[in-house]
Coordinates of C-alpha atoms in Angstrom, one line a residue:
M1 CA 194.2 153.3 3.7
N2 CA 195.8 150.3 5.3
R3 CA 193.3 150.5 8.2
L4 CA 190.4 150.7 5.7
L5 CA 191.7 147.6 3.9
A6 CA 192.1 145.7 7.2
R7 CA 188.4 146.4 8.0
L8 CA 187.1 145.6 4.5
P9 CA 186.6 141.8 5.1
V10 CA 184.5 142.5 8.2
V11 CA 182.4 145.0 6.3
I12 CA 181.9 142.4 3.5
V13 CA 180.7 139.9 6.1
I14 CA 178.3 142.3 7.7
V15 CA 176.9 143.4 4.3
S16 CA 176.6 139.8 3.2
A17 CA 174.6 138.9 6.3
L18 CA 172.3 141.8 5.8
V19 CA 171.7 140.9 2.2
L20 CA 170.8 137.3 3.2
V21 CA 168.4 138.6 5.8
I22 CA 166.7 140.9 3.4
H23 CA 166.6 138.3 0.7
G24 CA 164.5 135.9 2.7
P25 CA 164.7 132.0 2.8
I26 CA 166.8 130.2 0.2
H27 CA 165.6 126.8 -0.6
Q28 CA 167.4 123.7 -1.9
F29 CA 166.9 122.9 -5.6
A30 CA 164.1 120.4 -6.0
H31 CA 166.3 118.2 -8.2
Y32 CA 169.4 118.5 -5.9
H33 CA 169.9 114.8 -5.5
D34 CA 169.6 114.2 -9.2
F35 CA 173.3 113.8 -10.1
A36 CA 174.5 113.3 -13.6
D37 CA 176.9 110.4 -13.2
R38 CA 175.2 107.3 -11.7
R39 CA 177.5 104.7 -13.1
P40 CA 178.4 101.9 -10.6
L41 CA 181.8 100.3 -10.3
L42 CA 182.6 97.1 -8.5
G43 CA 179.3 97.2 -6.7
I44 CA 179.7 100.9 -5.7
P45 CA 176.8 103.0 -6.8
N46 CA 177.5 106.5 -8.1
A47 CA 181.1 105.4 -8.1
A48 CA 182.7 108.5 -9.5
D49 CA 181.1 110.8 -6.9
V50 CA 181.8 108.4 -4.1
L51 CA 185.4 107.5 -4.9
S52 CA 186.5 111.0 -5.9
N53 CA 186.4 111.8 -2.1
L54 CA 189.4 109.5 -1.5
G55 CA 191.9 112.2 -2.7
L56 CA 190.5 114.7 0.0
A57 CA 190.9 112.0 2.7
L58 CA 194.5 111.4 1.6
V59 CA 195.4 115.1 1.6
S60 CA 193.9 115.5 5.1
L61 CA 195.8 112.6 6.5
W62 CA 199.0 113.8 4.9
A63 CA 198.6 117.3 6.3
L64 CA 197.8 116.1 9.8
A65 CA 200.8 113.7 9.8
R66 CA 203.1 116.5 8.7
L67 CA 201.7 119.3 10.9
W68 CA 201.0 117.5 14.1
P69 CA 204.6 117.2 15.2
A70 CA 205.0 121.0 14.7
R71 CA 201.8 122.1 16.3
R72 CA 203.7 123.9 19.1
D73 CA 206.1 125.6 16.7
A74 CA 205.8 129.4 16.8
R75 CA 205.1 129.5 13.1
L76 CA 202.0 127.3 13.5
A77 CA 200.9 127.3 17.2
A78 CA 198.7 130.5 17.1
G79 CA 196.4 129.0 14.4
W80 CA 196.7 125.4 15.3
P81 CA 193.3 124.9 16.9
G82 CA 191.6 126.1 13.7
Y83 CA 193.9 124.2 11.4
L84 CA 193.4 121.0 13.4
L85 CA 189.6 121.5 13.0
F86 CA 190.0 122.3 9.3
F87 CA 191.9 119.1 8.4
V88 CA 189.9 116.8 10.7
A89 CA 186.7 118.3 9.1
L90 CA 188.1 117.7 5.6
L91 CA 188.7 114.1 6.5
L92 CA 185.2 113.8 7.8
T93 CA 184.0 115.6 4.6
A94 CA 185.5 112.8 2.5
V95 CA 183.7 110.2 4.6
G96 CA 180.4 112.1 4.8
S97 CA 180.4 112.9 1.1
G98 CA 181.1 109.3 0.2
F99 CA 178.3 108.2 2.5
Y100 CA 175.9 110.7 1.0
H101 CA 176.6 110.0 -2.6
W102 CA 176.2 106.2 -2.0
A103 CA 172.5 106.8 -1.7
P104 CA 171.7 110.5 -1.9
D105 CA 168.9 111.9 0.2
N106 CA 168.4 114.7 2.7
A107 CA 169.1 112.5 5.8
R108 CA 172.5 111.6 4.4
L109 CA 173.1 115.1 3.1
V110 CA 173.4 116.3 6.7
W111 CA 176.6 114.3 7.1
D112 CA 178.0 115.8 3.9
R113 CA 177.2 119.4 4.7
L114 CA 178.1 119.3 8.4
P115 CA 181.9 118.7 8.0
I116 CA 182.1 121.1 5.1
V117 CA 181.0 124.1 7.2
L118 CA 183.2 122.8 10.1
A119 CA 186.2 123.0 7.7
C120 CA 185.2 126.6 6.9
A121 CA 184.9 127.3 10.7
G122 CA 188.3 125.9 11.3
L123 CA 190.0 127.9 8.6
L124 CA 188.3 131.1 9.8
A125 CA 189.4 130.4 13.4
A126 CA 193.0 129.8 12.3
V127 CA 193.2 132.9 10.3
R128 CA 191.6 135.1 12.9
A129 CA 194.0 133.8 15.6
E130 CA 197.0 134.5 13.4
T131 CA 195.7 138.0 12.5
Y132 CA 194.9 139.0 16.1
P133 CA 197.7 137.5 18.3
G134 CA 196.7 136.9 21.9
S135 CA 193.2 135.9 21.1
D136 CA 191.9 132.5 22.4
A137 CA 192.2 130.3 19.4
W138 CA 190.5 127.3 21.0
T139 CA 187.5 129.5 22.0
W140 CA 187.2 130.9 18.5
A141 CA 187.4 127.4 17.0
S142 CA 184.8 126.2 19.4
V143 CA 182.4 129.1 18.8
L144 CA 182.7 128.9 15.0
A145 CA 182.2 125.1 15.2
V146 CA 179.0 125.5 17.1
A147 CA 177.8 128.1 14.6
A148 CA 178.6 125.7 11.8
V149 CA 176.6 122.9 13.4
M150 CA 173.7 125.3 14.0
S151 CA 173.7 126.4 10.4
V152 CA 173.2 122.9 9.1
G153 CA 170.7 122.2 11.9
W154 CA 168.7 125.2 10.9
W155 CA 168.4 123.9 7.3
Y156 CA 167.6 120.4 8.3
F157 CA 164.9 121.2 10.9
T158 CA 163.2 123.8 8.7
D159 CA 163.2 121.3 5.8
R160 CA 160.5 119.1 7.2
D161 CA 158.0 120.6 4.7
G162 CA 160.5 120.6 1.9
M163 CA 161.2 124.3 2.2
G164 CA 164.3 124.3 4.3
D165 CA 166.2 127.6 4.7
L166 CA 169.9 127.4 3.5
R167 CA 170.9 131.0 4.4
P168 CA 172.9 130.2 7.5
Y169 CA 174.7 127.3 5.8
L170 CA 175.5 129.3 2.7
F171 CA 176.7 132.2 4.9
M172 CA 179.1 130.0 6.8
Q173 CA 180.3 128.3 3.6
S174 CA 181.0 131.7 1.9
L175 CA 182.9 133.2 4.8
P176 CA 186.3 131.8 3.5
L177 CA 185.9 134.2 0.5
V178 CA 187.2 136.9 2.8
L179 CA 190.3 135.0 3.8
S180 CA 192.5 136.5 1.2
G181 CA 192.1 139.8 3.0
L182 CA 192.7 138.4 6.5
A183 CA 195.4 135.8 5.9
P184 CA 199.0 136.6 6.9
R185 CA 200.8 138.3 4.1
D186 CA 203.1 135.4 3.3
D187 CA 200.1 133.1 3.0
R188 CA 197.8 135.4 1.1
L189 CA 198.7 134.1 -2.4
A190 CA 198.1 130.5 -1.4
F191 CA 194.8 131.3 0.3
T192 CA 193.6 133.3 -2.7
L193 CA 194.5 130.4 -5.0
A194 CA 192.6 128.0 -2.7
I195 CA 189.6 130.2 -2.7
L196 CA 189.6 130.5 -6.5
L197 CA 189.8 126.7 -6.8
Y198 CA 186.9 126.4 -4.4
V199 CA 184.8 128.9 -6.4
L200 CA 185.5 127.0 -9.5
A201 CA 184.4 123.8 -7.7
K202 CA 181.1 125.5 -6.9
V203 CA 180.7 126.5 -10.6
A204 CA 181.4 122.9 -11.6
E205 CA 178.8 121.7 -9.1
L206 CA 176.2 123.9 -10.7
N207 CA 177.0 122.5 -14.1
D208 CA 177.0 118.9 -13.1
H209 CA 174.8 117.6 -16.0
A210 CA 176.2 120.0 -18.6
M211 CA 179.8 118.9 -18.0
F212 CA 178.9 115.2 -18.0
A213 CA 177.0 115.6 -21.3
A214 CA 179.9 117.5 -22.9
S215 CA 182.7 115.2 -21.7
E216 CA 180.7 111.9 -21.6
W217 CA 183.1 110.6 -18.9
I218 CA 183.2 113.1 -16.0
S219 CA 180.5 115.1 -14.3
G220 CA 180.6 118.5 -12.8
H221 CA 180.1 117.2 -9.3
T222 CA 183.1 114.8 -9.6
V223 CA 185.1 117.8 -10.9
K224 CA 183.9 119.7 -7.8
H225 CA 185.4 117.1 -5.5
L226 CA 188.7 117.1 -7.4
L227 CA 188.9 120.9 -7.3
A228 CA 188.1 121.0 -3.6
M229 CA 190.9 118.5 -3.1
A230 CA 193.3 120.8 -5.0
A231 CA 192.3 123.7 -2.8
A232 CA 193.1 121.6 0.3
V233 CA 196.4 120.7 -1.2
V234 CA 197.3 124.3 -1.7
I235 CA 196.6 125.2 1.9
A236 CA 198.3 122.1 3.3
A237 CA 201.4 122.6 1.2
R238 CA 201.6 126.3 2.3
L239 CA 201.4 125.3 6.0
V240 CA 204.0 122.6 5.5
A241 CA 206.3 125.0 3.7
R242 CA 205.8 127.5 6.5
I243 CA 207.2 125.2 9.1
R244 CA 209.9 123.7 6.8
P245 CA 213.3 124.5 8.5
A246 CA 215.3 127.3 6.9
A247 CA 218.9 126.6 5.8
G248 CA 221.0 125.9 8.8
E249 CA 218.1 125.0 11.1
G250 CA 217.4 121.6 12.6
S251 CA 214.5 119.5 11.3
I252 CA 211.1 120.2 12.7
V253 CA 209.0 117.5 11.0

């Protein structure tokens, strides 16, 4: 039974890939760039969607500052290449998303989507390295990073006629959904909570206009940014807690 559960995430990934292949191309919504909240603030267009990325940048910088000194600690070293990619990519996501929302179009959207899938690649590389000790974490982080870049490149270069195929991008972005089954046991609750927050973020994104109409002050896309930040906080806090010295130990960070 335990062996079956250990293989379940891999089975889910394979089945998901087959479903996407059979489904055929998935295109971007025609109204994708039509966001609900376009209010400017202090000369910043679409201010809520632009400025709501600041929290993600701060979380990323905090996590890097706390974890970098402990990168060689036995409790972090195995997954460090992936976690480094994850938090750097989150920082770039804040920058790329702010850049995109300043003046939304497909050319700018590339710089929003690219760091998002790089963050997914980093998290997957970290969890895999910690699940299978002895594997080359840097190699896995590099391979998954290349796959992430190619997934966005496939969408962008097939979109020249307005019919770009999002399947590779969506596949890479959905892979963290299996993390709750792969993550180390002590981290599983935190990773599951982070995944749940991210799923809620996607739900909010799909209900951008409805949430803005209902609240009259915050849109679904802004809520998406805040929930994604909360998911990052959960993962960062868990990793910091992991390396926090136990009673009687010397300080690590």
